[in-house]
Amino acid sequence: MNSPNLIEILNTMGQYALFTIACLLNLSICAQSNLDQLLDRGYSELESGNLNAAKYHLEKAKKLISLESDLRERAILFNNLGVCYSQSGEFKKGIDHYSSSLALYRNLGNDTLIAESLLNLGIAYKDIGAFDRAMKA
């Protein structure tokens, strides 16, 4: 009875490890490509005024974007989702996304983007009649 020797076992384990690493890298590259495509399509749809299509693509992108992603990229995504929801009358979701965007912009320390996010948040509060909250935003 022949039993595999240690070198054969290690060689086989190494091949499986390399295969697993290759699969994970491929998934990572595909996910980034999909994310970029979803963001591009979402922003394009928003610019064209197709709010439902923009929400669809940007929500899918939100599921793919990782916490390790660039803070500015995440903040822009949340801000644009806020625009989609606010313009389609879903003010609570718009406010939630504007608030998330604002928190990320504050972490970046970008005063211009903070001001833009505060403006959007204030307009969303104004639109629902929460004038006190709009003034505090």
XYZ file of N, CA and C in Angstrom, residues 53-97:
135
model
N -33.773 54.613 -12.050
C -32.609 53.884 -12.552
C -31.359 54.274 -11.759
N -31.225 55.547 -11.446
C -30.074 56.008 -10.660
C -30.078 55.353 -9.282
N -31.242 55.341 -8.625
C -31.333 54.696 -7.302
C -30.952 53.227 -7.386
N -31.449 52.558 -8.409
C -31.175 51.127 -8.576
C -29.663 50.872 -8.655
N -28.990 51.586 -9.534
C -27.556 51.356 -9.724
C -26.740 51.803 -8.512
N -27.099 52.931 -7.928
C -26.335 53.426 -6.775
C -26.562 52.570 -5.535
N -27.755 52.035 -5.363
C -27.999 51.127 -4.223
C -27.189 49.845 -4.386
N -27.105 49.337 -5.615
C -26.274 48.154 -5.860
C -24.805 48.472 -5.586
N -24.378 49.668 -5.982
C -22.992 50.082 -5.729
C -22.735 50.189 -4.232
N -23.738 50.680 -3.494
C -23.587 50.824 -2.040
C -23.350 49.467 -1.382
N -23.940 48.426 -1.933
C -23.739 47.083 -1.388
C -22.341 46.558 -1.685
N -21.743 47.028 -2.769
C -20.408 46.556 -3.157
C -19.272 47.367 -2.548
N -19.546 48.628 -2.265
C -18.477 49.498 -1.776
C -18.089 49.052 -0.364
N -16.816 48.987 -0.124
C -16.356 48.499 1.177
C -16.028 49.662 2.103
N -15.973 49.340 3.384
C -15.635 50.366 4.372
C -14.203 50.861 4.191
N -13.388 50.052 3.517
C -12.007 50.456 3.278
C -11.875 51.350 2.049
N -12.943 51.513 1.304
C -12.902 52.348 0.104
C -12.598 53.793 0.484
N -12.202 54.521 -0.510
C -11.902 55.934 -0.351
C -13.086 56.663 0.286
N -12.826 57.408 1.364
C -13.901 58.121 2.071
C -14.645 59.073 1.149
N -13.908 59.763 0.295
C -14.551 60.728 -0.602
C -15.487 60.024 -1.573
N -15.050 58.888 -2.105
C -15.886 58.126 -3.035
C -17.178 57.668 -2.348
N -17.056 57.201 -1.112
C -18.244 56.778 -0.365
C -19.148 57.969 -0.069
N -18.558 59.091 0.308
C -19.354 60.280 0.626
C -20.117 60.774 -0.604
N -19.458 60.770 -1.745
C -20.112 61.194 -2.987
C -21.265 60.257 -3.318
N -21.049 58.957 -3.135
C -22.120 57.990 -3.378
C -23.319 58.277 -2.491
N -23.085 58.469 -1.184
C -24.188 58.742 -0.257
C -24.883 60.059 -0.590
N -24.105 61.069 -0.963
C -24.702 62.352 -1.312
C -25.608 62.212 -2.536
N -25.143 61.496 -3.545
C -25.956 61.307 -4.747
C -27.188 60.454 -4.475
N -27.078 59.479 -3.589
C -28.272 58.729 -3.192
C -29.246 59.648 -2.466
N -28.717 60.551 -1.663
C -29.575 61.533 -0.998
C -30.333 62.374 -2.010
N -29.648 62.783 -3.071
C -30.291 63.557 -4.132
C -31.397 62.724 -4.780
N -31.096 61.480 -5.109
C -32.095 60.595 -5.744
C -33.353 60.483 -4.889
N -33.145 60.185 -3.614
C -34.296 59.966 -2.739
C -35.058 61.262 -2.474
N -34.351 62.336 -2.239
C -35.023 63.607 -1.968
C -35.822 64.078 -3.171
N -35.231 63.975 -4.346
C -35.930 64.428 -5.548
C -37.120 63.543 -5.901
N -37.111 62.307 -5.434
C -38.245 61.430 -5.713
C -39.252 61.427 -4.567
N -39.063 62.334 -3.594
C -40.028 62.494 -2.509
C -39.817 61.570 -1.326
N -38.750 60.788 -1.322
C -38.452 59.905 -0.196
C -37.468 60.632 0.727
N -38.014 61.623 1.445
C -37.168 62.554 2.194
C -36.424 61.897 3.353
N -37.035 60.949 4.028
C -36.367 60.286 5.155
C -35.092 59.587 4.671
N -35.210 58.838 3.578
C -34.032 58.164 3.022
C -33.012 59.192 2.513
N -33.521 60.278 1.918
C -32.616 61.327 1.454
C -31.837 61.928 2.611
N -32.535 62.235 3.684
C -31.890 62.818 4.867
C -30.876 61.849 5.460
N -31.235 60.572 5.522
C -30.300 59.568 6.052
C -29.014 59.514 5.219
N -29.161 59.550 3.905
C -27.982 59.491 3.041
C -27.169 60.789 3.100
